mmCIF file of C-alpha atoms and ligand atoms in Angstrom:
data_model
loop_
_atom_site.group_PDB
_atom_site.id
_atom_site.type_symbol
_atom_site.label_atom_id
_atom_site.label_comp_id
_atom_site.label_asym_id
_atom_site.label_seq_id
_atom_site.Cartn_x
_atom_site.Cartn_y
_atom_site.Cartn_z
ATOM 1 C CA UNK A 1 166.871 92.226 59.025
ATOM 2 C CA UNK A 2 163.501 91.624 57.426
ATOM 3 C CA UNK A 3 160.526 93.324 59.055
ATOM 4 C CA UNK A 4 156.805 93.770 58.655
ATOM 5 C CA UNK A 5 155.638 97.257 59.583
ATOM 6 C CA UNK A 6 152.037 98.035 60.479
ATOM 7 C CA UNK A 7 151.908 101.809 60.235
ATOM 8 C CA UNK A 8 149.008 104.172 60.987
ATOM 9 C CA UNK A 9 148.231 106.187 57.849
ATOM 10 C CA UNK A 10 145.936 109.170 58.138
ATOM 11 C CA UNK A 11 145.681 111.815 55.415
ATOM 12 C CA UNK A 12 144.743 114.699 57.723
ATOM 13 C CA UNK A 13 143.112 115.526 61.059
ATOM 14 C CA UNK A 14 139.605 114.743 59.790
ATOM 15 C CA UNK A 15 140.470 111.522 57.963
ATOM 16 C CA UNK A 16 139.459 108.318 59.768
ATOM 17 C CA UNK A 17 142.861 106.685 59.227
ATOM 18 C CA UNK A 18 143.826 103.007 59.171
ATOM 19 C CA UNK A 19 146.805 100.696 59.508
ATOM 20 C CA UNK A 20 148.739 99.834 56.368
ATOM 21 C CA UNK A 21 151.217 96.967 56.191
ATOM 22 C CA UNK A 22 154.671 97.257 54.606
ATOM 23 C CA UNK A 23 157.398 94.637 54.207
ATOM 24 C CA UNK A 24 160.944 95.928 54.405
ATOM 25 C CA UNK A 25 164.206 94.056 53.869
ATOM 26 C CA UNK A 26 167.905 94.798 54.368
ATOM 27 C CA UNK A 27 167.473 96.751 57.610
ATOM 28 C CA UNK A 28 170.745 97.022 59.564
ATOM 29 C CA UNK A 29 170.528 96.356 63.323
ATOM 30 C CA UNK A 30 172.674 99.487 63.729
ATOM 31 C CA UNK A 31 170.126 101.754 62.065
ATOM 32 C CA UNK A 32 168.105 104.010 64.312
ATOM 33 C CA UNK A 33 164.336 103.536 64.212
ATOM 34 C CA UNK A 34 163.951 106.793 62.281
ATOM 35 C CA UNK A 35 166.610 105.743 59.761
ATOM 36 C CA UNK A 36 164.626 102.561 59.200
ATOM 37 C CA UNK A 37 161.539 104.681 58.387
ATOM 38 C CA UNK A 38 163.742 106.848 56.124
ATOM 39 C CA UNK A 39 164.621 103.680 54.150
ATOM 40 C CA UNK A 40 160.946 102.753 53.877
ATOM 41 C CA UNK A 41 160.118 106.279 52.720
ATOM 42 C CA UNK A 42 162.790 106.179 50.008
ATOM 43 C CA UNK A 43 161.220 102.965 48.733
ATOM 44 C CA UNK A 44 157.732 104.510 48.824
ATOM 45 C CA UNK A 45 158.924 107.615 46.962
ATOM 46 C CA UNK A 46 160.574 105.415 44.305
ATOM 47 C CA UNK A 47 157.208 103.694 43.823
ATOM 48 C CA UNK A 48 155.496 107.110 43.588
ATOM 49 C CA UNK A 49 153.648 106.491 46.861
ATOM 50 C CA UNK A 50 153.117 108.990 49.679
ATOM 51 C CA UNK A 51 155.932 108.684 52.273
ATOM 52 C CA UNK A 52 155.066 108.185 55.944
ATOM 53 C CA UNK A 53 154.916 111.540 57.733
ATOM 54 C CA UNK A 54 156.636 111.720 61.108
ATOM 55 C CA UNK A 55 158.201 114.461 63.222
ATOM 56 C CA UNK A 56 161.908 114.646 64.009
ATOM 57 C CA UNK A 57 164.525 117.321 64.420
ATOM 58 C CA UNK A 58 167.631 116.677 66.525
ATOM 59 C CA UNK A 59 167.755 112.877 66.252
ATOM 60 C CA UNK A 60 169.753 112.816 69.480
ATOM 61 C CA UNK A 61 167.165 112.790 72.262
ATOM 62 C CA UNK A 62 166.949 116.535 72.849
ATOM 63 C CA UNK A 63 164.121 118.158 70.881
ATOM 64 C CA UNK A 64 161.248 115.850 71.852
ATOM 65 C CA UNK A 65 159.807 115.786 68.334
ATOM 66 C CA UNK A 66 159.991 112.079 67.434
ATOM 67 C CA UNK A 67 156.706 111.122 69.036
ATOM 68 C CA UNK A 68 155.393 107.704 68.091
ATOM 69 C CA UNK A 69 153.887 104.649 69.721
ATOM 70 C CA UNK A 70 155.870 101.495 68.894
ATOM 71 C CA UNK A 71 154.443 98.080 69.738
ATOM 72 C CA UNK A 72 152.116 99.653 72.304
ATOM 73 C CA UNK A 73 154.733 101.782 74.075
ATOM 74 C CA UNK A 74 155.601 105.467 73.658
ATOM 75 C CA UNK A 75 159.114 105.647 72.137
ATOM 76 C CA UNK A 76 159.230 101.848 71.896
ATOM 77 C CA UNK A 77 160.487 99.033 74.106
ATOM 78 C CA UNK A 78 163.749 100.512 75.425
ATOM 79 C CA UNK A 79 163.517 102.481 78.692
ATOM 80 C CA UNK A 80 164.972 105.982 78.994
ATOM 81 C CA UNK A 81 165.314 106.731 75.282
ATOM 82 C CA UNK A 82 163.420 108.620 72.616
ATOM 83 C CA UNK A 83 162.446 107.015 69.292
ATOM 84 C CA UNK A 84 165.459 108.589 67.556
ATOM 85 C CA UNK A 85 167.771 106.906 70.089
ATOM 86 C CA UNK A 86 166.150 103.506 69.609
ATOM 87 C CA UNK A 87 168.058 101.127 67.330
ATOM 88 C CA UNK A 88 166.850 98.199 65.261
ATOM 89 C CA UNK A 89 168.941 95.792 67.355
ATOM 90 C CA UNK A 90 166.153 96.137 69.951
ATOM 91 C CA UNK A 91 163.934 94.160 67.545
ATOM 92 C CA UNK A 92 164.197 90.639 66.104
ATOM 93 C CA UNK A 93 164.629 89.598 62.494
ATOM 94 C CA UNK A 94 161.203 88.764 61.033
ATOM 95 C CA UNK A 95 159.320 90.784 63.672
ATOM 96 C CA UNK A 96 156.083 92.655 63.009
ATOM 97 C CA UNK A 97 156.284 96.196 64.411
ATOM 98 C CA UNK A 98 153.176 98.311 64.977
ATOM 99 C CA UNK A 99 153.702 102.074 64.740
ATOM 100 C CA UNK A 100 151.052 104.612 65.750
ATOM 101 C CA UNK A 101 150.849 108.346 66.551
ATOM 102 C CA UNK A 102 150.294 109.690 70.083
ATOM 103 C CA UNK A 103 146.598 109.322 70.801
ATOM 104 C CA UNK A 104 145.100 112.170 72.885
ATOM 105 C CA UNK A 105 142.324 114.701 72.285
ATOM 106 C CA UNK A 106 144.768 117.542 72.947
ATOM 107 C CA UNK A 107 147.251 116.183 70.373
ATOM 108 C CA UNK A 108 145.252 115.945 67.109
ATOM 109 C CA UNK A 109 146.878 113.940 64.320
ATOM 110 C CA UNK A 110 148.212 116.237 61.579
ATOM 111 C CA UNK A 111 149.161 113.422 59.216
ATOM 112 C CA UNK A 112 150.170 109.764 59.747
ATOM 113 C CA UNK A 113 152.467 109.756 62.800
ATOM 114 C CA UNK A 114 152.780 113.527 63.180
ATOM 115 C CA UNK A 115 150.596 115.124 65.848
ATOM 116 C CA UNK A 116 150.009 118.749 66.823
ATOM 117 C CA UNK A 117 151.613 119.283 70.241
ATOM 118 C CA UNK A 118 151.124 123.059 70.309
ATOM 119 C CA UNK A 119 148.884 122.595 73.376
ATOM 120 C CA UNK A 120 152.151 122.187 75.318
ATOM 121 C CA UNK A 121 153.415 125.505 73.929
ATOM 122 C CA UNK A 122 150.251 127.247 75.084
ATOM 123 C CA UNK A 123 150.642 125.795 78.601
ATOM 124 C CA UNK A 124 154.186 127.216 78.713
ATOM 125 C CA UNK A 125 152.970 130.569 77.351
ATOM 126 C CA UNK A 126 150.425 130.694 80.203
ATOM 127 C CA UNK A 127 153.128 130.920 82.874
ATOM 128 C CA UNK A 128 156.214 128.787 82.247
ATOM 129 C CA UNK A 129 158.661 131.663 82.481
ATOM 130 C CA UNK A 130 160.235 134.146 84.898
ATOM 131 C CA UNK A 131 159.057 137.706 84.204
ATOM 132 C CA UNK A 132 160.527 139.517 87.215
ATOM 133 C CA UNK A 133 163.433 141.819 86.472
ATOM 134 C CA UNK A 134 166.473 139.878 87.608
ATOM 135 C CA UNK A 135 168.936 142.613 86.663
ATOM 136 C CA UNK A 136 172.243 142.036 84.945
ATOM 137 C CA UNK A 137 174.244 138.822 85.030
ATOM 138 C CA UNK A 138 175.044 138.189 88.713
ATOM 139 C CA UNK A 139 178.465 137.071 89.878
ATOM 140 C CA UNK A 140 178.809 133.319 90.264
ATOM 141 C CA UNK A 141 177.668 132.016 93.649
ATOM 142 C CA UNK A 142 176.036 135.327 94.598
ATOM 143 C CA UNK A 143 172.757 133.496 95.250
ATOM 144 C CA UNK A 144 173.734 130.303 97.092
ATOM 145 C CA UNK A 145 171.533 127.362 96.108
ATOM 146 C CA UNK A 146 172.021 124.014 97.895
ATOM 147 C CA UNK A 147 173.364 121.368 95.519
ATOM 148 C CA UNK A 148 170.478 118.989 96.207
ATOM 149 C CA UNK A 149 167.975 121.709 95.209
ATOM 150 C CA UNK A 150 169.950 122.663 92.098
ATOM 151 C CA UNK A 151 170.148 118.992 91.076
ATOM 152 C CA UNK A 152 166.411 118.477 91.527
ATOM 153 C CA UNK A 153 165.589 121.616 89.539
ATOM 154 C CA UNK A 154 167.965 120.451 86.820
ATOM 155 C CA UNK A 155 166.352 116.992 86.734
ATOM 156 C CA UNK A 156 162.942 118.638 86.223
ATOM 157 C CA UNK A 157 164.448 120.820 83.478
ATOM 158 C CA UNK A 158 165.502 117.758 81.481
ATOM 159 C CA UNK A 159 161.878 117.317 80.300
ATOM 160 C CA UNK A 160 161.997 117.678 76.513
ATOM 161 C CA UNK A 161 158.244 118.158 76.014
ATOM 162 C CA UNK A 162 157.874 115.019 73.928
ATOM 163 C CA UNK A 163 154.384 114.158 75.169
ATOM 164 C CA UNK A 164 155.062 110.482 75.909
ATOM 165 C CA UNK A 165 153.611 111.025 79.391
ATOM 166 C CA UNK A 166 150.294 112.095 77.853
ATOM 167 C CA UNK A 167 150.337 109.228 75.361
ATOM 168 C CA UNK A 168 151.073 106.658 78.078
ATOM 169 C CA UNK A 169 148.326 107.875 80.423
ATOM 170 C CA UNK A 170 144.878 106.309 80.165
ATOM 171 C CA UNK A 171 143.434 109.764 80.976
ATOM 172 C CA UNK A 172 145.782 111.598 78.565
ATOM 173 C CA UNK A 173 146.911 113.695 81.524
ATOM 174 C CA UNK A 174 149.709 116.219 81.029
ATOM 175 C CA UNK A 175 150.483 116.593 84.728
ATOM 176 C CA UNK A 176 154.002 115.155 84.541
ATOM 177 C CA UNK A 177 155.009 117.596 81.808
ATOM 178 C CA UNK A 178 153.351 120.612 83.431
ATOM 179 C CA UNK A 179 154.726 119.775 86.873
ATOM 180 C CA UNK A 180 158.265 119.406 85.508
ATOM 181 C CA UNK A 181 158.033 122.823 83.877
ATOM 182 C CA UNK A 182 156.618 124.345 87.090
ATOM 183 C CA UNK A 183 159.228 122.646 89.292
ATOM 184 C CA UNK A 184 162.274 123.681 87.296
ATOM 185 C CA UNK A 185 161.347 127.309 88.016
ATOM 186 C CA UNK A 186 159.746 127.193 91.449
ATOM 187 C CA UNK A 187 162.635 125.406 93.125
ATOM 188 C CA UNK A 188 165.037 128.243 92.355
ATOM 189 C CA UNK A 189 164.952 131.717 93.988
ATOM 190 C CA UNK A 190 164.409 133.571 90.700
ATOM 191 C CA UNK A 191 161.296 131.500 89.982
ATOM 192 C CA UNK A 192 159.774 131.638 93.437
ATOM 193 C CA UNK A 193 158.343 135.156 93.188
ATOM 194 C CA UNK A 194 155.662 134.068 90.717
ATOM 195 C CA UNK A 195 155.257 130.440 91.708
ATOM 196 C CA UNK A 196 151.646 130.497 92.963
ATOM 197 C CA UNK A 197 150.362 132.540 90.076
ATOM 198 C CA UNK A 198 152.336 130.352 87.646
ATOM 199 C CA UNK A 199 150.835 127.102 88.961
ATOM 200 C CA UNK A 200 147.298 128.467 88.718
ATOM 201 C CA UNK A 201 147.718 129.772 85.175
ATOM 202 C CA UNK A 202 149.464 126.700 83.799
ATOM 203 C CA UNK A 203 147.002 124.271 85.383
ATOM 204 C CA UNK A 204 144.068 126.320 84.036
ATOM 205 C CA UNK A 205 145.571 126.216 80.526
ATOM 206 C CA UNK A 206 146.270 122.484 80.831
ATOM 207 C CA UNK A 207 142.579 121.906 81.630
ATOM 208 C CA UNK A 208 141.447 124.234 78.837
ATOM 209 C CA UNK A 209 143.491 122.232 76.312
ATOM 210 C CA UNK A 210 141.524 119.077 77.131
ATOM 211 C CA UNK A 211 144.162 117.043 78.943
ATOM 212 C CA UNK A 212 142.714 114.564 81.436
ATOM 213 C CA UNK A 213 143.070 114.357 85.208
ATOM 214 C CA UNK A 214 145.714 112.385 87.108
ATOM 215 C CA UNK A 215 144.642 109.152 88.802
ATOM 216 C CA UNK A 216 148.113 108.239 90.062
ATOM 217 C CA UNK A 217 148.821 105.201 87.881
ATOM 218 C CA UNK A 218 152.405 106.370 87.253
ATOM 219 C CA UNK A 219 152.438 105.265 83.592
ATOM 220 C CA UNK A 220 153.701 108.741 82.651
ATOM 221 C CA UNK A 221 156.897 108.531 84.671
ATOM 222 C CA UNK A 222 157.476 104.870 83.732
ATOM 223 C CA UNK A 223 157.416 105.754 80.011
ATOM 224 C CA UNK A 224 159.154 109.140 80.234
ATOM 225 C CA UNK A 225 162.429 109.019 78.281
ATOM 226 C CA UNK A 226 163.981 111.449 80.773
ATOM 227 C CA UNK A 227 162.765 109.695 83.926
ATOM 228 C CA UNK A 228 160.870 112.737 85.248
ATOM 229 C CA UNK A 229 159.829 111.930 88.812
ATOM 230 C CA UNK A 230 156.217 111.776 90.031
ATOM 231 C CA UNK A 231 157.122 113.949 93.019
ATOM 232 C CA UNK A 232 156.999 116.927 90.658
ATOM 233 C CA UNK A 233 153.237 116.352 90.394
ATOM 234 C CA UNK A 234 152.939 116.473 94.188
ATOM 235 C CA UNK A 235 154.882 119.771 94.203
ATOM 236 C CA UNK A 236 152.619 121.227 91.497
ATOM 237 C CA UNK A 237 149.506 120.210 93.446
ATOM 238 C CA UNK A 238 150.889 121.842 96.610
ATOM 239 C CA UNK A 239 151.654 125.070 94.765
ATOM 240 C CA UNK A 240 148.282 125.098 93.030
ATOM 241 C CA UNK A 241 146.359 124.469 96.258
ATOM 242 C CA UNK A 242 148.512 126.980 98.129
ATOM 243 C CA UNK A 243 147.629 129.580 95.548
ATOM 244 C CA UNK A 244 143.914 128.746 95.598
ATOM 245 C CA UNK A 245 143.860 128.981 99.390
ATOM 246 C CA UNK A 246 145.624 132.330 99.273
ATOM 247 C CA UNK A 247 148.748 131.192 101.080
ATOM 248 C CA UNK A 248 152.258 131.782 99.723
ATOM 249 C CA UNK A 249 153.003 128.087 100.379
HETATM 250 S S1 LIG B 301 157.648 114.594 81.347
HETATM 251 FE FE1 LIG B 301 158.878 113.089 80.170
HETATM 252 S S2 LIG B 301 157.382 112.109 78.809
HETATM 253 FE FE2 LIG B 301 156.461 114.019 79.513
HETATM 254 S S3 LIG B 301 156.963 115.575 77.996
HETATM 255 FE FE3 LIG B 301 158.583 115.672 79.584
HETATM 256 S S4 LIG B 301 160.190 114.293 78.825
HETATM 257 FE FE4 LIG B 301 158.363 113.785 77.627
HETATM 258 S S1 LIG B 302 164.309 113.748 67.025
HETATM 259 FE FE1 LIG B 302 164.783 115.070 68.708
HETATM 260 S S2 LIG B 302 164.343 113.843 70.460
HETATM 261 FE FE2 LIG B 302 164.086 112.486 68.780
#
């Protein structure tokens, strides 16, 4: 395949940045999107040019690092996958592909396509854990949890913290991410002890990081590679309000 790539190049956080166009040939439809950028980078290095910086780690849809906007969509045109799971067969020979970093005040660009997502880490540090003493490892099935509840908590726990929800939202809201992290804990008995306090602390940190408010457009869930459900946001709002009103909810 022959492609034209319009890639956002930005030297550092303070640089203005601009698109740069690259032509690339000999791309296999079976290459992943990141492998295609690897090929481009090898060519740039051979020409003594600065390679395109981008984040990646697992390259199998787990770590949430490969954040980039492809043709106007977070993680590209295929639903339910991360950029590393996207393959070049999803594009046409001769196509022009536009590649940009996540754009949100809380995710400053570090260089090119790499952004600083440590705001998410700080939201987790504010309360995304269980600190009560749960004792030693309990015997299996000692705390019965209905299967439907366990499944829903597990679904929330599949959030990989990629930030596509923030990038997709016109308000750069992080409510889908934060609500998934709150839900995965508050639905299970071990996480319920601290649930009100947790919601308050994590929401306060989310606001302090500069993420926007939710106006219920649902773009976050539509673009989430893990299909995190909007009902997690409703649960987070209930827990937050319950805490503010002094009820145990
Ligand atoms: S909710 Fe979805 S889009 Fe947002 S960080 Fe988690 S996995 Fe990524
Ligand atoms: S590199 Fe880990 S999810 Fe893409």
